[in-house]
Tab-separated table of C-alpha atoms and ligand atoms in Angstrom:
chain	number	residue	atom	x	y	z
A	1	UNK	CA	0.000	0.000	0.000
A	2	UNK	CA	1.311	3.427	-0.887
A	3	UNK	CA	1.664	6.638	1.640
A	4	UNK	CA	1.104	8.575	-0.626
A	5	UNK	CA	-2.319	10.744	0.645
A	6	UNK	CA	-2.601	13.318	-2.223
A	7	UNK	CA	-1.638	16.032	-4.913
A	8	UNK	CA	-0.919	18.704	-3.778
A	9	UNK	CA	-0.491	22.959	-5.348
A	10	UNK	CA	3.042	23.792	-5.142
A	11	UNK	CA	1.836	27.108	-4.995
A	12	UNK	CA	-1.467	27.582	-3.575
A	13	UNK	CA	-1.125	23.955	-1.741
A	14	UNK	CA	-4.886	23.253	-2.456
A	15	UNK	CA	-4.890	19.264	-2.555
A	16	UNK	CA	-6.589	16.907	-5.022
A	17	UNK	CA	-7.484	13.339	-4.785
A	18	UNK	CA	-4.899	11.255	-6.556
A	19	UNK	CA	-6.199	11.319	-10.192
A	20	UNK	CA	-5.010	11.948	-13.555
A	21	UNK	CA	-4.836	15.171	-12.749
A	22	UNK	CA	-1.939	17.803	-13.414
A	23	UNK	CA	-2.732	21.676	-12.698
A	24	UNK	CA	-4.178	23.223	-9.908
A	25	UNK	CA	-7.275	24.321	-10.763
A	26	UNK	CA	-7.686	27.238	-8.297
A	27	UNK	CA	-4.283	29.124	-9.426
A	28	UNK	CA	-3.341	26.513	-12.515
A	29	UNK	CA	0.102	26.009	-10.619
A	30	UNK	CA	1.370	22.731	-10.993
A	31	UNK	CA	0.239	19.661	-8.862
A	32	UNK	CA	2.473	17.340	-7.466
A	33	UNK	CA	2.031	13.824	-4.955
A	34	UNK	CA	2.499	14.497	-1.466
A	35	UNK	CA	2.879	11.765	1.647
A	36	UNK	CA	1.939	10.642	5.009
A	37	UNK	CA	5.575	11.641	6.324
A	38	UNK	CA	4.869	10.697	10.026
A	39	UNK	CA	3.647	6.614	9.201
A	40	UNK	CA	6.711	6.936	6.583
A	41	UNK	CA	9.426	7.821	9.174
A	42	UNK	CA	7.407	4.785	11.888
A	43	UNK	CA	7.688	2.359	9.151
A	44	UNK	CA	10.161	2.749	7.071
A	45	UNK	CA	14.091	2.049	7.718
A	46	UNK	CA	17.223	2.013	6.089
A	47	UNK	CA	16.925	-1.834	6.816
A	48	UNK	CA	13.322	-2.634	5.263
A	49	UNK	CA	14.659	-1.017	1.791
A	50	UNK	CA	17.753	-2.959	1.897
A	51	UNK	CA	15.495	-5.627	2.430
A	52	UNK	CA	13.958	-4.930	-1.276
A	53	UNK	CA	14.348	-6.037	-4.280
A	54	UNK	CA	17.093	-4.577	-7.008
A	55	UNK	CA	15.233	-1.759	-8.573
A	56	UNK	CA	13.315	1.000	-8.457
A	57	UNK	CA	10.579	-0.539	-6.606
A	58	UNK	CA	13.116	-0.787	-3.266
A	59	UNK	CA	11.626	2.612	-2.331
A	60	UNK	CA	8.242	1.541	-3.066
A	61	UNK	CA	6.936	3.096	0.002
A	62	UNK	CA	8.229	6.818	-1.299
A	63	UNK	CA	6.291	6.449	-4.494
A	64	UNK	CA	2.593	6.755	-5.517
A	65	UNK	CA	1.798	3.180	-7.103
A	66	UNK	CA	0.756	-0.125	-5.447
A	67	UNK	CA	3.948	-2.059	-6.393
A	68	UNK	CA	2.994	-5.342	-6.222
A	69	UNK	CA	0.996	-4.266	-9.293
A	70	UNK	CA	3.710	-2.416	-10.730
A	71	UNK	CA	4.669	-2.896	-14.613
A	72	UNK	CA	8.231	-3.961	-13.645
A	73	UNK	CA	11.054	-4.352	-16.597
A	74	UNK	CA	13.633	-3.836	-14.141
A	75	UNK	CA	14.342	0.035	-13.828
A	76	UNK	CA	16.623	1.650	-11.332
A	77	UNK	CA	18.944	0.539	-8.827
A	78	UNK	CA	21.828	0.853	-11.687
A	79	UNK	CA	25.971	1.656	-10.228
A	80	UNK	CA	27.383	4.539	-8.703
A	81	UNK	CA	31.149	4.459	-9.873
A	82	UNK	CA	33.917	5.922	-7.913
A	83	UNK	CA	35.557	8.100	-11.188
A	84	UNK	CA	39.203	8.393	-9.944
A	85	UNK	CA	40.284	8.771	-13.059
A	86	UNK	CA	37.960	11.750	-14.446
A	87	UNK	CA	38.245	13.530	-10.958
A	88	UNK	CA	42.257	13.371	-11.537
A	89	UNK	CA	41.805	14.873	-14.701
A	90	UNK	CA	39.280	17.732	-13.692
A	91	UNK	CA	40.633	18.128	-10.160
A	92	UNK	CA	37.849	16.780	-8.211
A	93	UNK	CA	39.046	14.469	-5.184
A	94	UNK	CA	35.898	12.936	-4.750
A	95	UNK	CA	33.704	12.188	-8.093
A	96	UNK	CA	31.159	10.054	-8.273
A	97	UNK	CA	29.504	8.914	-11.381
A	98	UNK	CA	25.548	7.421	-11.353
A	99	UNK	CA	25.347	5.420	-14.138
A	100	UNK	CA	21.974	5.372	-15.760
A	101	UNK	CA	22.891	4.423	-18.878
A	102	UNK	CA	22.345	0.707	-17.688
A	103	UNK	CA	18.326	0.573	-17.280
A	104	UNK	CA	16.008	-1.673	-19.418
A	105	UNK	CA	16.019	1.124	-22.149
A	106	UNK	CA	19.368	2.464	-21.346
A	107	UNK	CA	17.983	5.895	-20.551
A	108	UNK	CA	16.861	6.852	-16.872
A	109	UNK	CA	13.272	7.488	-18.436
A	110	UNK	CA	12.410	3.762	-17.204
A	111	UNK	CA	12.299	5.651	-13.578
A	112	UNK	CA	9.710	7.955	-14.710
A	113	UNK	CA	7.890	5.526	-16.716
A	114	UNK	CA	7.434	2.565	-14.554
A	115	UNK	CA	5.977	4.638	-12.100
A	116	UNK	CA	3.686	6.764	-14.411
A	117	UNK	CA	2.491	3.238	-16.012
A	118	UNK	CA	1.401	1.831	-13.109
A	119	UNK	CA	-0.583	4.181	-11.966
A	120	UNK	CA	-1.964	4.980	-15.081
A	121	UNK	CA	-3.079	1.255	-15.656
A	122	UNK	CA	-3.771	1.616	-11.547
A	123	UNK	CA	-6.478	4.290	-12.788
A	124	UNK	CA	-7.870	2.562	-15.362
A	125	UNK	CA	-6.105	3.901	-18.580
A	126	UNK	CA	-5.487	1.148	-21.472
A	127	UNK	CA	-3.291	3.302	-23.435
A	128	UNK	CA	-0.059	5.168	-22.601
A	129	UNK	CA	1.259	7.662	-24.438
A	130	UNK	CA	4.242	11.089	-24.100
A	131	UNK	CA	5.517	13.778	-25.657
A	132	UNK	CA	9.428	12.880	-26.261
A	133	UNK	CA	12.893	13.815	-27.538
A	134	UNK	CA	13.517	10.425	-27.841
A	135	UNK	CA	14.621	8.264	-24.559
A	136	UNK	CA	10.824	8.916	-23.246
A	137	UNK	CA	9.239	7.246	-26.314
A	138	UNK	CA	12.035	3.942	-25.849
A	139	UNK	CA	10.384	3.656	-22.431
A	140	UNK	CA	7.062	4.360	-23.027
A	141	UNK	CA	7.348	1.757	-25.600
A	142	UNK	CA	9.405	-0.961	-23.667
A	143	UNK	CA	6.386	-0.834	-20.594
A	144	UNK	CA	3.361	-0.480	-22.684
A	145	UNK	CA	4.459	-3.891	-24.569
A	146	UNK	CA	5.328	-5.591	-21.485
A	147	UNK	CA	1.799	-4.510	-19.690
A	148	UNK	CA	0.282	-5.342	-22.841
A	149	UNK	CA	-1.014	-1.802	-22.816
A	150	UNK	CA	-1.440	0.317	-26.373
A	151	UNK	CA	1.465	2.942	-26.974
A	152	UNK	CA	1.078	5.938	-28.771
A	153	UNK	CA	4.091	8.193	-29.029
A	154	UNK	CA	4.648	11.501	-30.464
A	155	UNK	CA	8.507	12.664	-31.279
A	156	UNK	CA	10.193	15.323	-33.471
A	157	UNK	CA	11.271	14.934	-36.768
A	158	UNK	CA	15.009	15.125	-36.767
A	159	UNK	CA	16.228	12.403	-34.070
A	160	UNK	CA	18.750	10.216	-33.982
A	161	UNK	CA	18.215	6.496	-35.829
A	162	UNK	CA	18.978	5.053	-32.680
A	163	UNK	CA	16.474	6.754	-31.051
A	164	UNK	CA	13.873	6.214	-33.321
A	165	UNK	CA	14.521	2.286	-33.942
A	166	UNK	CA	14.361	2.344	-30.076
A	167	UNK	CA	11.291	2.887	-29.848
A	168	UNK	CA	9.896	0.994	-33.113
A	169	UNK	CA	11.205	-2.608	-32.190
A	170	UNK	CA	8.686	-2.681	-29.120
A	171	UNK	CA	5.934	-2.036	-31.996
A	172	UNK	CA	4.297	1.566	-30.635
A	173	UNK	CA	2.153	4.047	-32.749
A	174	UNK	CA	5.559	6.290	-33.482
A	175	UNK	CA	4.208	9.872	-34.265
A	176	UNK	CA	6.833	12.070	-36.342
A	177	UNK	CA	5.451	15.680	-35.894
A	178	UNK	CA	6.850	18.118	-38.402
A	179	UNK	CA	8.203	20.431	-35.613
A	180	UNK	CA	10.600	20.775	-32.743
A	181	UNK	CA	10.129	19.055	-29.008
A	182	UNK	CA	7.878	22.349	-27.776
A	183	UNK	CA	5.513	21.350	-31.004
A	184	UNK	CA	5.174	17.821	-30.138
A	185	UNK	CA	4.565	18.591	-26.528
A	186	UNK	CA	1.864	21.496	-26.938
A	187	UNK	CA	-0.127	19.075	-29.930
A	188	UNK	CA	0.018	16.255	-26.798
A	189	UNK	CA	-1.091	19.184	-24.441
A	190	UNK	CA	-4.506	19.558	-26.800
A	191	UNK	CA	-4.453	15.519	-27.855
A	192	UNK	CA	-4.659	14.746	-23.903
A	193	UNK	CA	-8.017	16.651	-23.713
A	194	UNK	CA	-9.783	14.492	-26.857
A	195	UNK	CA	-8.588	11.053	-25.387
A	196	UNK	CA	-8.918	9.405	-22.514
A	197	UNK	CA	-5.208	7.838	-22.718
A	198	UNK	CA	-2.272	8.599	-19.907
A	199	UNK	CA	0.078	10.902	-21.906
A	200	UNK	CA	2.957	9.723	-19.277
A	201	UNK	CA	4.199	13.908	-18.810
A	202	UNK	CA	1.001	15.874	-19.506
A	203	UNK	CA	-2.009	13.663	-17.930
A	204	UNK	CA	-0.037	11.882	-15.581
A	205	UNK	CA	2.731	13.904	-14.968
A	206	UNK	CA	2.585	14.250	-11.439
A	207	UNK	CA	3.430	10.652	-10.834
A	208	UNK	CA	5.497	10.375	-14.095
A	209	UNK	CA	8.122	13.173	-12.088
A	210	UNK	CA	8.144	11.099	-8.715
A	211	UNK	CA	10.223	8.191	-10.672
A	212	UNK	CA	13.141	10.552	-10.667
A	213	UNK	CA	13.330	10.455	-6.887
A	214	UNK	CA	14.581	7.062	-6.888
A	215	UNK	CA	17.674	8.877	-8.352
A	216	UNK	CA	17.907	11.004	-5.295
A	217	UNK	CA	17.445	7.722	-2.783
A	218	UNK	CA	19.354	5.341	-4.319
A	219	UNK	CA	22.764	7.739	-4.247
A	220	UNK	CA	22.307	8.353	-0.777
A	221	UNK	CA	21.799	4.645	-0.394
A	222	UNK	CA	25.039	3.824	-2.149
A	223	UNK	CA	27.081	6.469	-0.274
A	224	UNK	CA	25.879	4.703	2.649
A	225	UNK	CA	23.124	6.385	3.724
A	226	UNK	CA	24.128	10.187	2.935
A	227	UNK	CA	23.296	12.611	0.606
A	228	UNK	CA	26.141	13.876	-2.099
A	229	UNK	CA	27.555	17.483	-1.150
A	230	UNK	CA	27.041	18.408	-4.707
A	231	UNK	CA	25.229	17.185	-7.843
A	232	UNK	CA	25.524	17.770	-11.789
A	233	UNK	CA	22.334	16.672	-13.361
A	234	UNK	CA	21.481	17.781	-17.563
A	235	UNK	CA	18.305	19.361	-17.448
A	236	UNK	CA	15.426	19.348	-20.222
A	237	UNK	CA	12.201	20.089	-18.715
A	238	UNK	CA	14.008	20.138	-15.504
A	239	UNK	CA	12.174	17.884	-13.440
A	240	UNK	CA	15.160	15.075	-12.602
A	241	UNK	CA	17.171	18.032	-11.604
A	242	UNK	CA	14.534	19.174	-8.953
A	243	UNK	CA	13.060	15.805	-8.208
A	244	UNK	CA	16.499	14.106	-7.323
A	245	UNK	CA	16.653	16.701	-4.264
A	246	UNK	CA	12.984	16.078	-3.925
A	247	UNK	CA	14.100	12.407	-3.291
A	248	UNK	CA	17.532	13.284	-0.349
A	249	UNK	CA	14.687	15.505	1.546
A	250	UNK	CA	11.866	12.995	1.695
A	251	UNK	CA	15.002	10.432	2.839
A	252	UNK	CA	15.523	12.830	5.429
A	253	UNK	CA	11.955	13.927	6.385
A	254	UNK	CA	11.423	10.043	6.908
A	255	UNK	CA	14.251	10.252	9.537
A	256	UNK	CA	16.646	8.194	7.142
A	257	UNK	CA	18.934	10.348	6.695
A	258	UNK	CA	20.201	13.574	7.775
A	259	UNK	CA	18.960	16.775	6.425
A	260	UNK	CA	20.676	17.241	2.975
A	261	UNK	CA	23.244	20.330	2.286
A	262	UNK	CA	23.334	18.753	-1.024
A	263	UNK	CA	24.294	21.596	-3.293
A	264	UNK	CA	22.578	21.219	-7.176
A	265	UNK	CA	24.509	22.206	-10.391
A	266	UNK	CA	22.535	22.120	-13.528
A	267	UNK	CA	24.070	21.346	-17.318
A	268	UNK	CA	22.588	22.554	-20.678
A	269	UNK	CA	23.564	22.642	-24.130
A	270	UNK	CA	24.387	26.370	-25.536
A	271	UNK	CA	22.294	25.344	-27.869
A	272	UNK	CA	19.121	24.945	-25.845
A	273	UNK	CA	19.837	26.684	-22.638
A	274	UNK	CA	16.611	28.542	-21.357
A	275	UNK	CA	17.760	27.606	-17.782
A	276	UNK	CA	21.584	28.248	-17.975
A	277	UNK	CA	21.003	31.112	-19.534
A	278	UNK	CA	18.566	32.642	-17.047
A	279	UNK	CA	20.462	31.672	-13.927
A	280	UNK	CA	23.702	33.526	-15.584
A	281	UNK	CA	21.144	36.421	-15.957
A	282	UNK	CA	20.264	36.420	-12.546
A	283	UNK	CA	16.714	36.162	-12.760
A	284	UNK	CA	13.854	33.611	-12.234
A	285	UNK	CA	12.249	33.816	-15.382
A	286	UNK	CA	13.553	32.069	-18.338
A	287	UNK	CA	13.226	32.923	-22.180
A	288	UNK	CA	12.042	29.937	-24.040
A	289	UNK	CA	14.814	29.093	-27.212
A	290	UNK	CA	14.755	27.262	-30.040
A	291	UNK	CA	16.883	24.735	-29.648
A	292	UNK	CA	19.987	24.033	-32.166
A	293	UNK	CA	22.468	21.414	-30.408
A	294	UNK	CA	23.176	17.901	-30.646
A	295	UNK	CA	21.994	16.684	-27.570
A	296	UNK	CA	18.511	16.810	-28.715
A	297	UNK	CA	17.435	14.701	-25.490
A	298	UNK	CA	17.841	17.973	-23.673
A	299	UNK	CA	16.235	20.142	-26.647
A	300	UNK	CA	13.235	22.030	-24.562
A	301	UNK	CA	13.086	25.346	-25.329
A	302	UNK	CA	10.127	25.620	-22.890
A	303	UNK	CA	10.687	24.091	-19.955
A	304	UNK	CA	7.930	23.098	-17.824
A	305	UNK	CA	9.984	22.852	-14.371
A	306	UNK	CA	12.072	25.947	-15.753
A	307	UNK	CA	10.952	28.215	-12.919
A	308	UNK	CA	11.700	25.779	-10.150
A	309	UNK	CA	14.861	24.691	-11.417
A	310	UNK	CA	16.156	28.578	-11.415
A	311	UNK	CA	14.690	28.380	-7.720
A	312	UNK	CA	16.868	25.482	-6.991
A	313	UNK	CA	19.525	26.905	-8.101
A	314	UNK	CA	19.308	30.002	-6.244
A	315	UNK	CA	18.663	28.039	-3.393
A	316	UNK	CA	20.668	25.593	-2.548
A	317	UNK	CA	23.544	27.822	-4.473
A	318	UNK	CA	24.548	25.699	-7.464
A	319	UNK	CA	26.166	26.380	-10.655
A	320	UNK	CA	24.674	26.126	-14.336
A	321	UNK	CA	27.211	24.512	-17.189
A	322	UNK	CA	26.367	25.762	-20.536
A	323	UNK	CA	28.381	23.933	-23.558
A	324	UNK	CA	28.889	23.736	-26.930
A	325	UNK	CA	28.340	20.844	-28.990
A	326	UNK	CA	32.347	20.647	-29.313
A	327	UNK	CA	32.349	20.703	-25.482
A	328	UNK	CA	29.728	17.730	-25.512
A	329	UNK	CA	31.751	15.419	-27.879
A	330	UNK	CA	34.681	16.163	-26.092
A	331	UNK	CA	32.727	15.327	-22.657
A	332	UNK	CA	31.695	12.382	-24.289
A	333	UNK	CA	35.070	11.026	-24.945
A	334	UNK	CA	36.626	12.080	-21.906
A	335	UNK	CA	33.789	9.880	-19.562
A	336	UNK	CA	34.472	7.337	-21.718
A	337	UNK	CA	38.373	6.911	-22.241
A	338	UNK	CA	38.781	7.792	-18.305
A	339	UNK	CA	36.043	5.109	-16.945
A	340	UNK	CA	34.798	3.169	-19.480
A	341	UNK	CA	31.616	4.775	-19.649
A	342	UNK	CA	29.942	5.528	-22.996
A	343	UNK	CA	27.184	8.221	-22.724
A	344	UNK	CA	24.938	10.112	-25.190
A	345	UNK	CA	25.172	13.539	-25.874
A	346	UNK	CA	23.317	14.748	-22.690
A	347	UNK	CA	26.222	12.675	-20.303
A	348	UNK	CA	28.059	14.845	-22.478
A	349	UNK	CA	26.830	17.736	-21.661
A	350	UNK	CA	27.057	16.776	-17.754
A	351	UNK	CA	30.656	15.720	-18.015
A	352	UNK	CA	31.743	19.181	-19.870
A	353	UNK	CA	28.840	21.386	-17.511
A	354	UNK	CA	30.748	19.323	-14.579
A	355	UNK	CA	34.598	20.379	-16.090
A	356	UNK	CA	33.204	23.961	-16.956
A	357	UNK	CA	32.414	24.294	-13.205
A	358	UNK	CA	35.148	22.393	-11.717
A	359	UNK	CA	37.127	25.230	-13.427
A	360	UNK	CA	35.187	27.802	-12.431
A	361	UNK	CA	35.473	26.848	-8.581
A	362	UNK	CA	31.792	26.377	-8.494
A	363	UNK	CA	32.495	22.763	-7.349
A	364	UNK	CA	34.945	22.718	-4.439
A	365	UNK	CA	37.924	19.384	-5.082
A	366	UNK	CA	36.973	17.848	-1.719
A	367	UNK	CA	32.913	18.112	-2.324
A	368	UNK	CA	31.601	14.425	-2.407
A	369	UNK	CA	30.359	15.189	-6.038
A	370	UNK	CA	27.644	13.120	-7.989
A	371	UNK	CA	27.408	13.350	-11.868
A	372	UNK	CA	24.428	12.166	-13.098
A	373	UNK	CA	24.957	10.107	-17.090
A	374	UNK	CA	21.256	9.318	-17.785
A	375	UNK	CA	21.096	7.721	-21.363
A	376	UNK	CA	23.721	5.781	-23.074
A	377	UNK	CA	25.624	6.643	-26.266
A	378	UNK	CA	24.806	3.837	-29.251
A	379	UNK	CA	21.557	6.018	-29.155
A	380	UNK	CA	23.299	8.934	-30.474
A	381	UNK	CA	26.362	7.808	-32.302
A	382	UNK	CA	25.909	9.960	-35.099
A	383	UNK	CA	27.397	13.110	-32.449
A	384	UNK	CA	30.540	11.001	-32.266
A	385	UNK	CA	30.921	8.946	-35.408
A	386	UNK	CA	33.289	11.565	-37.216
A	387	UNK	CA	35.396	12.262	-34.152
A	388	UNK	CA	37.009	8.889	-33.303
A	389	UNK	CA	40.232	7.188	-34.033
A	390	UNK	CA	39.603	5.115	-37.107
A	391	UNK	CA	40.053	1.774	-36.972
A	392	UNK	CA	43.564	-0.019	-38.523
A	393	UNK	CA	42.631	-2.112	-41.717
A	394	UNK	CA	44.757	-4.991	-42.502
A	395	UNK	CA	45.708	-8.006	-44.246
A	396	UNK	CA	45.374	-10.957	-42.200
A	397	UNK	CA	49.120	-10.960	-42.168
A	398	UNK	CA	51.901	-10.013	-38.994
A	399	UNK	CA	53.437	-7.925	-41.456
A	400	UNK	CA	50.386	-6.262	-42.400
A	401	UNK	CA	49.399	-5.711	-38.704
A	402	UNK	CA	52.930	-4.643	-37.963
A	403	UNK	CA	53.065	-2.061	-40.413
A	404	UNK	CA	49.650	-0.676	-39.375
A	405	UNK	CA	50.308	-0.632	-35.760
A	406	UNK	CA	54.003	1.479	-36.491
A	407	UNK	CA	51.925	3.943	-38.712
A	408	UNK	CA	48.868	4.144	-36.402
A	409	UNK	CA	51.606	5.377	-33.527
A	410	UNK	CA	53.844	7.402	-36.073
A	411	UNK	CA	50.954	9.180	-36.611
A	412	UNK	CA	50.012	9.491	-33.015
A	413	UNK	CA	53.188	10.770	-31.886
A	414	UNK	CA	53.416	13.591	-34.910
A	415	UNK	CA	49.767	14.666	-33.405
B	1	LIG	C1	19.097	11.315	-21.382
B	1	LIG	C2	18.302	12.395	-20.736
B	1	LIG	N1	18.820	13.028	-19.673
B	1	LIG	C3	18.162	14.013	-19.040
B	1	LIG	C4	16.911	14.436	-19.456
B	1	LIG	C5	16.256	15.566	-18.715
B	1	LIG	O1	15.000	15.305	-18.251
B	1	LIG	P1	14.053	16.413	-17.606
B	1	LIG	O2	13.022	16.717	-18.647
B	1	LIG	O3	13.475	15.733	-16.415
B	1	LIG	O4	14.871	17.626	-17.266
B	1	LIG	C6	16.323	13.814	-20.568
B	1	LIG	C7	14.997	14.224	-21.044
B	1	LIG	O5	14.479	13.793	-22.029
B	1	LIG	C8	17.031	12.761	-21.211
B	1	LIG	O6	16.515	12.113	-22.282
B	2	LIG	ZN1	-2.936	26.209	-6.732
């Protein structure tokens, strides 16, 4: 049985039953799930979610779904990597890396959606659809053929292949809308009113965003039981950035942990960087863009979760990376050829948002420092593919090899 009780007006904290429901409709602020906190902290204990199983549904009690009924495909409860290496090279003593790339879809977008499923099927709903840049509609996808549900999912013209053949093999309705992200997501805005099917971040959103906690819990459970100092998470929409603090202060509020300090950096693309570009502004409210950048996973020019994120910010004093697509390859590579990690252009974008403000100071060496890679890279290889060492050719031959090999190095040492 969940805790949670209802939804809740961040601004005007009017509270709803727990519906498909997403706007308050006194002050049409945004709702979002709130919790019995006082039978949380009685029953709850670091030991009953070791206890769990390993996923997501470990901190079943801090999310809004019955999960014995949960659509389950294995989300969450992926590695957090001690990066010696890439904190040597950006002079950070004590680097973390959470490695998302690793869940059923290889995006962190299984969080979101295996908790938005479930409730939606919870409530009744026999299809399941989203406005995506790409990872949302993989997941969205993956669930709805594993709960045998109907997907419908809407996505912008000019994604990656691997992207799109991501979300085809599960067999969805795939929607190419001749526009950019903020098209697709204003046409699923008006589509959500004419059907009665869970669009996973319009309809549903409220529990859709909760998934991202599990970011927030399951770092402080792998530190052992404390939240990060600091935190570098790419930001679309901006919900995982706020959510994952959402998730250290719930830990806390249930007497888990102590009360986080944890300090939140954002990371955006020059090329679609409402937020980053607000923050460095100094103000709270954001121009929407139109995005131009390679990491089109993180191409919202309107941000829904814009405001709060600039709030964040300001709040728990953070730092905003904004990088070029040059910076993004090279972040790429660098995660990569210093821990083995291969990210998509939005790790990219963390890793060079994360060396942009190492370098800055913004992020202090001895902060215990969490960067958050939350899709992997064969979904974007076309960022990379012209960038790489090419591979030797050769005659199956020592000789042939030999000769390669001294070339291959010739030419690295003249470089
Ligand atoms: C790989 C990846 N990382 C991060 C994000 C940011 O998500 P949010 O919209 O919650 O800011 C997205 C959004 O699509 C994404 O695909
Ligand atoms: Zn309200």
């Amino acid at each position: 049985m969940s805790y949670a009780t209802a939804l809740r007006c961040r601004e005007c904290h009017r509270e709803y039953p727990l519906a498909a429901h997403h706007v308050c409709e006194f002050c049409f602020g945004p709702v979002e799930v709130t919790y019995d906190y006082d039978r949380l902290r009685r029953n709850v204990t670091r030991e009953s979610i070791e206890r769990g199983p390993a996923s997501l549904w470990r901190y079943r009690d801090f999310l809004p779904v019955d999960a014995d009924a949960a659509i389950d495909i294995g989300a969450g409860y992926t590695p957090l990597i001690r990066a010696k290496n890439l904190g040597k090279a950006l002079g950070l003593n004590n680097l973390y890396i959470k490695n998302d790339t690793v869940n059923p879809t290889w995006s962190f977008k299984d969080r979101v959606v295996a908790v938005a499923a479930s409730r939606a099927r919870e409530l009744g709903f026999q299809k399941l659809a989203c406005a995506s840049t790409g990872n949302l509609a993989n997941s969205v996808s993956a669930h709805a053929a594993a709960a045998g549900m109907e997907a419908v999912v809407f996505i912008p013209t000019n994604l990656e292949l691997g992207k799109v053949l991501g979300s085809l093999i599960y067999a969805p309705t795939l929607v190419k809308v001749r526009g950019n992200y903020d098209d697709v997501n204003r046409l699923c805005a008006e589509l959500a009113g004419q059907y009665e099917w869970a669009f996973v971040n319009v309809n549903v959103r409220p529990y859709y965003s909760e998934g991202s906690k599990t970011l927030g819990f399951e770092v402080a459970e792998q530190l052992g039981w404390r939240a990060p100092d600091h935190c570098v998470v790419p930001m679309a929409s901006g919900s995982l950035y706020v959510k994952i603090r959402k998730g250290l202060e719930e830990l806390a509020k249930a007497g888990i942990i102590d009360e986080p300090k944890t300090r939140m950096s954002g990371a955006q693309a020059t090329g679609c960087s409402p937020i980053a570009t607000a923050w460095q502004e100094g103000t709270l409210n954001f121009r929407p863009q139109k995005p131009d950048t390679i990491a089109k996973s993180l191409a919202i020019g309107n941000p829904a979760d814009g405001y709060y994120s600039l709030v964040q910010l300001r709040d728990t004093n953070g730092g905003c990376g904004n990088v070029t697509d040059e910076e993004i390859i090279a972040g790429m590579k660098l995660l990569a050829e210093t821990e083995g990690i291969f990210g998509e252009t939005a790790g990219g974008v963390t890793i060079a948002s994360l060396k942009q403000l190492a370098e800055r100071g913004t992020i202090h060496p001895d902060e215990l420092t969490v960067a958050f890679i939350t899709g992997a890279g064969f979904k974007t290889v076309e960022a990379v593919v012209d960038h790489l060492q090419p591979a030797l050719e050769i005659d199956p031959t020592i000789e042939s090899f030999d000769r390669a090999y001294a070339a291959g190095h010739l030419t690295e040492a003249i470089a």
